[in-house]
Coordinates of C-alpha atoms in Angstrom, one line a residue:
M1 CA -2.8 22.7 20.9
Q2 CA 0.7 24.0 20.7
T3 CA 2.8 21.8 22.9
N4 CA 5.5 19.1 22.7
N5 CA 4.7 17.7 26.2
A6 CA 2.5 14.5 26.0
S7 CA 0.8 15.2 29.3
S8 CA -0.3 18.8 28.4
R9 CA -1.8 17.2 25.1
I10 CA -4.4 15.1 27.1
L11 CA -7.0 17.6 27.9
C12 CA -9.8 15.2 28.8
P13 CA -9.8 14.6 32.5
H14 CA -11.5 11.3 32.2
L15 CA -8.7 10.1 29.9
R16 CA -5.9 11.7 31.9
G17 CA -7.1 9.2 34.5
K18 CA -6.2 6.3 32.2
I19 CA -2.5 7.3 31.8
M20 CA -0.2 4.3 32.5
S21 CA 3.1 2.9 31.3
A22 CA 3.5 0.9 28.1
E23 CA 4.2 -2.2 30.2
E24 CA 0.9 -1.9 32.1
A25 CA -0.9 -1.1 28.8
A26 CA 0.6 -4.1 27.0
A27 CA -0.4 -6.3 30.1
L28 CA -4.1 -5.5 29.1
I29 CA -3.7 -7.4 25.8
P30 CA -4.4 -11.1 26.1
S31 CA -3.1 -13.9 23.8
G32 CA -5.6 -14.8 21.0
V33 CA -7.2 -11.5 20.3
N34 CA -7.3 -9.5 17.1
V35 CA -5.7 -6.0 17.5
G36 CA -6.1 -3.1 15.2
M37 CA -2.9 -0.9 15.2
S38 CA -2.5 2.5 13.6
G39 CA 0.3 3.0 11.1
F40 CA 0.8 3.4 7.4
T41 CA 4.1 3.2 5.6
G42 CA 6.1 4.1 8.7
A43 CA 3.9 6.9 9.8
G44 CA 1.7 7.2 12.7
Y45 CA 2.2 3.7 14.2
P46 CA 2.3 3.2 18.1
K47 CA 5.9 3.5 19.2
A48 CA 5.7 1.8 22.7
V49 CA 3.0 -0.7 23.3
P50 CA 3.7 -3.1 20.4
S51 CA 7.5 -3.5 21.2
T52 CA 6.6 -3.9 25.0
L53 CA 4.0 -6.5 24.0
A54 CA 6.8 -8.3 22.2
K55 CA 8.8 -8.5 25.3
R56 CA 5.9 -10.0 27.1
I57 CA 5.3 -12.5 24.3
M58 CA 9.0 -13.5 24.5
D59 CA 8.7 -14.1 28.2
A60 CA 5.7 -16.2 27.7
N61 CA 7.5 -18.2 24.9
L62 CA 10.5 -18.8 27.4
H63 CA 7.9 -20.3 29.9
G64 CA 6.5 -22.6 27.3
K65 CA 3.3 -20.6 26.8
K66 CA 1.9 -19.9 23.3
F67 CA 1.2 -16.3 22.9
K68 CA 0.0 -14.8 19.6
I69 CA -2.4 -12.2 18.4
G70 CA -4.0 -11.1 15.1
V71 CA -2.4 -7.9 13.8
W72 CA -4.5 -5.5 11.7
T73 CA -3.0 -2.2 10.4
G74 CA -3.5 0.4 7.7
A75 CA -0.6 -0.8 5.8
S76 CA 3.2 -1.5 6.5
T77 CA 4.6 0.0 9.8
A78 CA 8.1 -0.2 11.2
P79 CA 10.6 -2.5 12.9
E80 CA 9.1 -1.4 16.4
L81 CA 5.8 -3.0 15.5
D82 CA 6.0 -5.6 12.6
G83 CA 9.6 -6.5 13.2
A84 CA 9.3 -6.9 17.0
L85 CA 6.2 -8.9 17.0
A86 CA 7.5 -11.1 14.1
M87 CA 10.8 -11.7 15.8
V88 CA 9.1 -13.3 18.9
D89 CA 6.7 -15.3 16.6
G90 CA 3.8 -13.3 18.2
V91 CA 1.7 -12.9 15.1
E92 CA -1.0 -15.5 14.3
M93 CA -2.5 -13.5 11.4
R94 CA -1.4 -10.4 9.7
L95 CA -3.4 -8.1 7.4
P96 CA -3.7 -6.2 5.2
Y97 CA -0.1 -5.2 4.0
Q98 CA 3.5 -5.5 5.3
S99 CA 7.0 -4.8 4.1
D100 CA 9.1 -6.0 7.2
P101 CA 11.7 -8.5 6.3
T102 CA 11.3 -10.7 9.5
C103 CA 7.5 -10.6 8.8
R104 CA 7.9 -11.6 5.4
K105 CA 10.3 -14.4 6.1
R106 CA 7.9 -15.9 8.6
I107 CA 4.9 -15.6 6.1
N108 CA 7.0 -17.4 3.5
A109 CA 8.1 -20.1 5.9
G110 CA 4.5 -20.8 6.8
E111 CA 4.8 -19.5 10.4
M112 CA 2.6 -16.6 10.1
E113 CA -0.8 -16.4 8.3
Y114 CA -1.2 -13.3 6.0
I115 CA -4.3 -12.0 4.0
D116 CA -3.3 -9.6 1.4
I117 CA -6.2 -7.4 0.8
H118 CA -7.2 -4.2 -1.2
L119 CA -6.6 -1.5 1.1
S120 CA -10.0 0.1 0.4
H121 CA -11.8 -3.2 1.4
V122 CA -10.5 -3.6 4.9
A123 CA -12.8 -1.2 6.7
Q124 CA -15.9 -2.8 5.1
F125 CA -14.6 -6.3 5.8
V126 CA -14.3 -5.3 9.6
W127 CA -17.6 -3.6 9.7
G128 CA -19.3 -6.6 7.9
G129 CA -17.7 -9.0 10.5
F130 CA -15.8 -11.0 7.5
L131 CA -12.5 -11.0 9.6
G132 CA -13.8 -11.9 13.0
K133 CA -14.1 -9.7 16.1
L134 CA -11.7 -6.8 16.6
D135 CA -11.0 -6.9 20.3
V136 CA -8.4 -4.1 20.8
A137 CA -7.4 -1.0 19.1
V138 CA -4.0 0.5 19.7
V139 CA -3.8 3.8 17.9
E140 CA -1.3 6.7 18.1
V141 CA -2.8 10.2 18.2
A142 CA -1.3 13.7 18.4
G143 CA -3.6 14.9 21.3
I144 CA -6.9 14.5 23.1
L145 CA -9.3 17.3 23.4
E146 CA -11.4 18.3 26.4
D147 CA -14.4 16.3 25.2
G148 CA -12.4 13.3 24.4
R149 CA -12.1 13.7 20.6
L150 CA -8.7 12.7 19.2
I151 CA -6.3 14.7 16.9
P152 CA -4.9 12.3 14.4
S153 CA -1.2 12.0 13.8
S154 CA 0.8 11.5 10.6
S155 CA -1.3 8.8 9.2
V156 CA -5.0 8.0 9.2
G157 CA -5.2 4.5 7.7
N158 CA -8.1 2.5 9.2
N159 CA -7.8 4.1 12.6
K160 CA -11.5 5.3 12.4
T161 CA -12.7 1.9 11.9
W162 CA -10.4 0.4 14.7
L163 CA -11.7 3.0 17.2
D164 CA -15.3 2.6 16.2
Q165 CA -15.2 -1.2 16.2
A166 CA -12.9 -2.3 19.0
D167 CA -14.2 -3.2 22.5
K168 CA -11.2 -1.9 24.1
I169 CA -8.9 1.2 23.1
I170 CA -5.3 1.9 24.0
L171 CA -4.2 5.3 22.9
E172 CA -0.6 6.5 22.5
V173 CA -0.2 10.3 22.7
N174 CA 2.9 11.1 21.0
A175 CA 4.4 14.6 21.8
W176 CA 6.8 14.2 18.8
Q177 CA 3.9 14.6 16.4
N178 CA 3.7 18.2 15.1
P179 CA 0.8 20.2 16.8
H180 CA 0.2 21.8 13.5
L181 CA -1.3 18.6 12.3
E182 CA -4.5 19.5 13.9
G183 CA -7.0 20.6 11.4
M184 CA -5.2 18.8 8.4
H185 CA -7.4 15.6 8.5
D186 CA -10.9 14.9 7.1
I187 CA -12.4 12.1 9.0
Y188 CA -15.6 11.0 7.2
Y189 CA -18.4 9.5 9.2
G190 CA -20.9 9.0 6.6
T191 CA -20.1 5.4 5.4
A192 CA -22.6 2.8 6.0
L193 CA -23.1 -0.9 5.0
P194 CA -25.5 -2.0 2.2
P195 CA -28.2 -1.2 1.6
H196 CA -27.9 2.0 3.5
R197 CA -25.0 3.5 1.7
K198 CA -25.0 7.0 0.1
P199 CA -22.7 8.6 -2.5
I200 CA -19.5 9.8 -1.2
P201 CA -19.7 13.7 -1.9
I202 CA -16.2 14.2 -3.1
V203 CA -16.1 16.0 -6.6
K204 CA -12.8 17.7 -6.3
T205 CA -9.5 16.8 -4.7
D206 CA -9.7 19.5 -2.1
D207 CA -13.3 18.8 -1.0
R208 CA -13.6 18.3 2.8
I209 CA -16.6 16.1 3.7
G210 CA -15.8 15.2 7.3
E211 CA -14.2 16.6 10.5
P212 CA -10.6 17.0 11.7
Y213 CA -10.9 14.7 14.6
Y214 CA -11.8 11.0 15.6
R215 CA -14.9 10.5 17.7
I216 CA -14.7 7.7 20.6
D217 CA -16.5 6.6 23.6
P218 CA -14.1 7.5 26.2
N219 CA -15.5 4.6 28.3
N220 CA -13.9 2.2 25.9
V221 CA -10.3 3.5 26.5
I222 CA -8.5 1.3 28.9
A223 CA -5.1 2.9 28.7
V224 CA -3.4 6.1 27.5
V225 CA 0.4 5.9 27.1
E226 CA 2.5 9.0 26.6
T227 CA 5.4 8.9 24.1
N228 CA 7.8 11.2 22.5
K229 CA 9.3 9.2 19.5
A230 CA 9.8 10.1 15.8
D231 CA 8.1 8.2 12.9
R232 CA 10.6 5.8 11.4
N233 CA 11.0 6.3 7.4
S234 CA 13.8 5.1 5.2
P235 CA 15.7 7.5 2.9
F236 CA 15.0 7.1 -0.9
T237 CA 18.0 6.6 -3.0
P238 CA 18.3 9.2 -5.8
P239 CA 16.6 8.2 -9.0
D240 CA 18.9 6.0 -11.2
A241 CA 19.4 6.2 -15.0
N242 CA 16.5 3.7 -15.5
S243 CA 14.2 5.7 -13.2
K244 CA 14.8 8.8 -15.0
L245 CA 14.2 7.1 -18.3
I246 CA 10.9 5.6 -17.1
A247 CA 9.8 9.0 -15.8
G248 CA 10.8 10.7 -19.2
H249 CA 8.5 8.1 -21.1
I250 CA 5.6 8.7 -18.8
L251 CA 5.9 12.5 -19.0
D252 CA 6.1 12.3 -22.8
F253 CA 3.0 10.2 -22.8
L254 CA 1.1 12.7 -20.7
Q255 CA 2.0 15.6 -22.9
H256 CA 0.8 13.6 -26.0
E257 CA -2.5 12.9 -24.2
V258 CA -2.9 16.6 -23.5
K259 CA -2.2 17.3 -27.3
K260 CA -4.7 14.8 -28.2
G261 CA -7.3 16.4 -26.0
R262 CA -7.7 13.4 -23.8
L263 CA -6.4 15.1 -20.9
P264 CA -6.7 18.7 -19.7
A265 CA -3.7 21.0 -19.5
N266 CA -3.4 20.5 -15.8
L267 CA -3.8 16.6 -16.2
L268 CA -6.1 14.8 -13.8
P269 CA -5.5 13.9 -10.2
L270 CA -2.3 11.8 -9.7
Q271 CA -1.7 8.8 -7.9
S272 CA 1.6 7.1 -7.5
G273 CA 2.9 4.1 -5.4
V274 CA 5.9 4.3 -3.1
G275 CA 9.4 4.2 -4.5
N276 CA 12.3 5.7 -6.5
V277 CA 10.6 5.5 -9.8
A278 CA 7.4 7.3 -8.5
N279 CA 9.7 10.1 -7.0
A280 CA 11.5 10.4 -10.4
V281 CA 8.3 11.0 -12.1
M282 CA 7.3 13.7 -9.5
A283 CA 10.8 15.3 -10.1
G284 CA 10.1 15.3 -13.8
L285 CA 6.8 17.0 -13.3
Q286 CA 8.8 20.1 -11.6
D287 CA 10.5 20.7 -14.7
G288 CA 7.5 19.8 -16.9
P289 CA 4.9 22.2 -18.6
F290 CA 2.0 21.2 -16.3
E291 CA 0.7 23.8 -13.8
N292 CA -2.1 23.6 -11.0
L293 CA -1.7 19.9 -10.5
T294 CA -3.6 17.9 -8.0
A295 CA -3.1 14.4 -6.3
Y296 CA -5.6 12.0 -5.0
T297 CA -3.4 9.3 -3.7
E298 CA -2.7 7.1 -0.6
V299 CA 0.7 8.3 0.3
L300 CA 2.5 11.7 0.1
Q301 CA 6.1 11.2 -0.8
D302 CA 9.1 13.5 -1.3
G303 CA 8.2 14.2 -4.8
M304 CA 4.8 15.6 -4.1
L305 CA 6.0 17.7 -1.2
D306 CA 8.6 19.2 -3.7
L307 CA 5.8 19.8 -6.1
I308 CA 3.9 21.7 -3.5
K309 CA 6.9 23.8 -2.5
C310 CA 7.5 24.9 -6.2
G311 CA 3.9 25.7 -6.7
K312 CA 3.1 23.1 -9.2
L313 CA 0.9 21.0 -6.8
T314 CA -2.1 22.9 -5.3
C315 CA -3.6 20.0 -3.3
A316 CA -2.7 16.5 -2.3
S317 CA -5.1 14.2 -0.7
A318 CA -3.8 11.1 1.0
T319 CA -4.0 8.9 4.0
S320 CA -0.6 9.2 5.2
F321 CA 2.8 10.6 4.7
S322 CA 5.7 8.5 3.4
L323 CA 8.7 10.8 3.5
S324 CA 12.4 10.5 3.8
P325 CA 14.0 11.6 7.0
A326 CA 15.2 14.8 5.4
A327 CA 11.7 15.5 3.8
L328 CA 10.0 14.8 7.1
E329 CA 12.3 17.3 8.9
E330 CA 11.5 19.9 6.4
L331 CA 7.8 19.3 6.7
N332 CA 7.8 19.4 10.5
A333 CA 9.9 22.5 10.4
D334 CA 7.5 24.5 8.2
L335 CA 4.2 22.7 8.5
P336 CA 1.8 25.6 8.4
R337 CA 3.2 26.3 5.0
F338 CA 2.0 23.1 3.7
K339 CA -1.2 22.7 5.7
D340 CA -3.5 24.2 3.3
S341 CA -2.3 22.0 0.5
I342 CA -2.6 18.6 2.3
I343 CA -5.6 16.5 3.3
L344 CA -5.4 13.2 5.2
R345 CA -8.4 10.9 5.0
P346 CA -9.3 7.5 6.1
Q347 CA -7.9 4.8 3.5
E348 CA -11.4 3.6 2.8
I349 CA -11.9 7.2 1.4
S350 CA -8.4 8.0 0.0
N351 CA -8.6 4.4 -1.9
H352 CA -12.3 4.4 -2.6
P353 CA -13.3 3.1 -6.1
E354 CA -16.3 5.4 -6.5
V355 CA -14.2 8.6 -5.8
I356 CA -11.2 7.3 -7.9
R357 CA -13.4 6.7 -10.8
R358 CA -15.4 10.0 -10.5
L359 CA -12.2 12.3 -10.4
G360 CA -10.5 10.3 -13.2
V361 CA -7.4 9.5 -11.4
I362 CA -4.0 8.9 -13.4
A363 CA -2.6 5.9 -11.5
M364 CA 1.0 5.0 -11.5
N365 CA 2.2 1.9 -9.8
G366 CA 5.1 -0.3 -9.6
L367 CA 5.4 -4.2 -10.4
I368 CA 7.4 -7.3 -10.0
E369 CA 6.8 -8.8 -13.5
A370 CA 4.5 -8.2 -16.3
D371 CA 3.6 -10.6 -19.2
I372 CA 3.5 -10.0 -22.8
Y373 CA -0.4 -9.8 -22.6
G374 CA -0.5 -7.2 -19.9
N375 CA -1.1 -9.1 -16.9
V376 CA 0.7 -7.8 -13.8
N377 CA 2.3 -9.4 -10.7
S378 CA 2.9 -7.0 -7.9
T379 CA 3.3 -9.3 -5.0
H380 CA 5.0 -12.6 -5.5
I381 CA 8.3 -13.8 -6.3
M382 CA 8.3 -17.2 -8.2
G383 CA 4.5 -17.1 -7.8
T384 CA 4.7 -18.4 -4.2
S385 CA 6.6 -16.1 -2.0
I386 CA 5.0 -12.9 -0.9
M387 CA 7.2 -9.6 -1.1
N388 CA 4.8 -7.0 0.4
G389 CA 1.3 -7.0 -1.0
I390 CA -1.1 -5.4 -3.3
G391 CA -1.8 -2.4 -1.2
G392 CA -3.8 0.2 -2.9
S393 CA -2.6 -0.5 -6.4
G394 CA -5.6 -2.6 -7.2
D395 CA -8.1 0.0 -5.9
F396 CA -6.6 2.6 -8.2
A397 CA -5.6 0.5 -11.3
R398 CA -9.0 -0.9 -11.9
N399 CA -10.9 2.5 -11.3
A400 CA -8.3 5.0 -12.9
F401 CA -8.9 7.0 -15.9
I402 CA -5.5 6.0 -17.0
S403 CA -3.7 3.1 -15.3
I404 CA 0.1 2.9 -15.6
F405 CA 2.5 0.3 -14.3
M406 CA 6.2 1.0 -14.4
T407 CA 9.4 -1.2 -13.7
P408 CA 12.9 -1.6 -14.9
S409 CA 12.9 -4.2 -17.8
S410 CA 15.3 -6.6 -15.9
A411 CA 16.2 -7.3 -12.1
K412 CA 19.0 -9.0 -10.4
G413 CA 21.8 -7.3 -12.2
G414 CA 20.3 -8.0 -15.6
S415 CA 19.8 -11.7 -15.0
V416 CA 16.1 -11.8 -14.7
S417 CA 13.5 -10.3 -17.2
C418 CA 10.7 -8.5 -15.7
I419 CA 8.9 -8.9 -18.9
V420 CA 7.8 -12.7 -19.1
P421 CA 5.6 -14.9 -21.3
M422 CA 3.2 -15.4 -18.4
V423 CA 3.3 -13.9 -15.0
S424 CA 3.8 -16.4 -12.1
H425 CA 1.1 -14.7 -10.0
V426 CA -1.7 -12.3 -11.1
D427 CA -2.8 -9.3 -9.1
H428 CA -3.9 -7.2 -12.1
T429 CA -5.5 -8.7 -15.0
E430 CA -4.9 -7.4 -18.6
H431 CA -8.4 -5.8 -18.1
D432 CA -6.9 -3.4 -15.5
V433 CA -3.6 -2.6 -17.1
Q434 CA -3.6 0.2 -19.9
I435 CA 0.1 1.3 -19.9
I436 CA 3.3 -0.6 -19.2
V437 CA 6.6 1.4 -19.0
T438 CA 10.1 0.2 -18.7
E439 CA 13.2 2.3 -19.4
Q440 CA 13.2 0.6 -22.7
G441 CA 9.9 2.4 -23.7
L442 CA 6.2 2.7 -23.2
A443 CA 3.5 0.3 -24.3
D444 CA 0.2 1.9 -24.8
L445 CA -2.4 -1.2 -24.6
R446 CA -5.5 0.7 -24.8
G447 CA -7.6 -0.7 -27.6
L448 CA -5.4 -3.6 -28.4
A449 CA -6.4 -7.2 -28.7
P450 CA -4.2 -9.9 -26.9
K451 CA -1.8 -10.6 -30.0
Q452 CA -1.5 -6.8 -30.7
R453 CA -0.5 -6.3 -27.0
A454 CA 2.1 -9.0 -27.0
K455 CA 3.9 -7.5 -29.9
V456 CA 3.9 -4.0 -28.4
V457 CA 5.0 -5.1 -25.1
I458 CA 7.9 -7.2 -26.4
E459 CA 9.1 -4.5 -28.7
K460 CA 8.5 -1.5 -26.3
C461 CA 9.3 -2.8 -22.9
A462 CA 11.6 -6.0 -23.0
H463 CA 15.3 -5.6 -22.3
P464 CA 17.2 -6.3 -25.6
N465 CA 19.0 -9.2 -24.0
F466 CA 15.5 -11.0 -23.5
R467 CA 13.6 -9.5 -26.5
P468 CA 14.8 -12.3 -28.9
A469 CA 13.7 -15.2 -26.6
L470 CA 10.4 -13.5 -26.0
R471 CA 9.8 -13.1 -29.8
E472 CA 10.8 -16.7 -30.2
Y473 CA 8.3 -17.9 -27.5
Y474 CA 5.5 -15.8 -29.1
D475 CA 6.1 -17.0 -32.6
R476 CA 6.2 -20.6 -31.5
A477 CA 2.9 -20.0 -29.4
L478 CA 1.2 -18.7 -32.6
R479 CA 2.0 -21.8 -34.4
Y480 CA 1.4 -24.4 -31.7
S481 CA -0.9 -23.0 -29.1
P482 CA -4.2 -24.8 -29.1
G483 CA -6.1 -21.5 -29.0
R484 CA -5.1 -18.5 -31.0
H485 CA -6.8 -15.6 -29.2
T486 CA -4.2 -15.5 -26.4
P487 CA -1.4 -17.9 -27.7
H488 CA 0.5 -19.7 -24.9
L489 CA 2.7 -22.8 -24.6
L490 CA 1.9 -23.7 -21.0
D491 CA 4.8 -26.1 -20.7
E492 CA 7.1 -23.3 -21.4
A493 CA 5.5 -20.2 -20.2
Y494 CA 7.5 -20.2 -16.9
T495 CA 10.9 -20.9 -18.3
F496 CA 11.9 -17.3 -17.9
L497 CA 11.6 -17.4 -14.2
P498 CA 14.8 -17.7 -12.1
N499 CA 15.8 -21.1 -10.8
W500 CA 13.4 -22.8 -13.3
V501 CA 15.6 -25.8 -13.6
A502 CA 16.1 -26.3 -9.9
N503 CA 12.3 -25.8 -9.3
Q504 CA 11.6 -28.4 -12.0
T505 CA 13.9 -30.9 -10.2
A506 CA 12.2 -30.2 -7.0
R507 CA 8.8 -30.9 -8.6
A508 CA 10.0 -34.1 -10.1
A509 CA 11.2 -35.3 -6.7
W510 CA 7.8 -34.5 -5.4
R511 CA 6.0 -36.3 -8.0
D512 CA 8.3 -39.4 -7.4
D513 CA 7.0 -39.3 -3.8
A514 CA 3.4 -38.7 -4.8
T515 CA 2.2 -41.9 -3.0
V516 CA 3.5 -40.8 0.4
Q517 CA 2.1 -37.3 -0.3
A518 CA -1.3 -38.5 -1.1
D519 CA -1.3 -40.8 2.2
A520 CA -0.2 -37.8 4.2
W521 CA -3.2 -35.7 2.9
A522 CA -5.6 -38.6 3.4
K523 CA -4.6 -38.7 7.0

């Protein structure tokens, strides 16, 4: 299908008869329904219907009518979706991941409910009925074949599940999406609920086990909307000095593991989260000694695209692109060159624990804070306010052959330590964290008991400005902790958090008003 015209990409006569405007399609979505939308890290999200729906919700609000929906996606999307719907207070429940500032503000203000879910779990939650009924799917595609099959666009995410489970389907056919995407995808239809599951037959990163198209019942399609709009992705800032130091520590570690015989010369499949540190690691691999690399990950970033270009990376399996505008332009200009090296899969497969464990993935993910015993907080500020979500980091960390977490040792201009006595929120327990890396150094926690871990994390990863205080805390915990397996002073463990004094004052005020609070709860 070689065309940039949306109408000529709709080859199914039955579905051509469903073409309508975004306004007409949005009018088919009532208040109170759950809507599964495409989109994963700014790629492949619907460009027209969500923002048009937001205008309809705003009009309802102006007339005193409450209009909210549940919004389910693959991961984060873009301002035209998350931002637009959050701005008009149109989202009752959001899942499984978000990164929009307006959305985040409403969640943390208690105005929007949010379920932060491991990305590999979402599909089975929907199939199992754990999240309630999925009423409508709004999915962007690159084209529609004569028999009604759909050509996926620049992300897959949970689209297969949305299309399978929703009673009603709205399709956006985006003529901007590169026609050479056709054939890049591997949509697997062999999943099932227990007790009918079978092994997922992926034994190599480049194994294809599905088909390049989505299947649908055309009778479930209630609207087809034509668009011609680009994905929205933000540029990455060039790696800073700290990112380069972190990348250097990781590359040195990988070379050490190869010399020890614990990794093959071409490593094992790589996974990396989104961000500048991850791109710095990929940039370091370009100049490193490793050849014939592979990646089994959830997003394909600039760094991996560069590794494919230079011949270092032979295959990258993901569920979505997450590229800067410049890298996206380069990809679209020469997509046939990259096509044989890239596979896009549903996120229940790209993030599947069974496959991650079998392939022996090397997982590299960011964090907000880590504590001296190796517990990691990836999602919350001060333990209460969500930042984005756990995303796929839990899928990979728990099941990886080597699980690496990386962060600068301090934040907020050096005023906050990212290494703390006890994390204020736990996403990854010490059982799932093998390596912690900051610009200060790398702490290999494998085979270490808690007290041994604490010493290594403090000496290798903490910023020098905070290291003495962490040592002092640990030394006093050794003396005064009631238990000595994982020594802690619970009344002091959170004193490293910013605004601790102000929060203690607020807690004291709340305690002074305890009787009023108890009465309120009783009512």
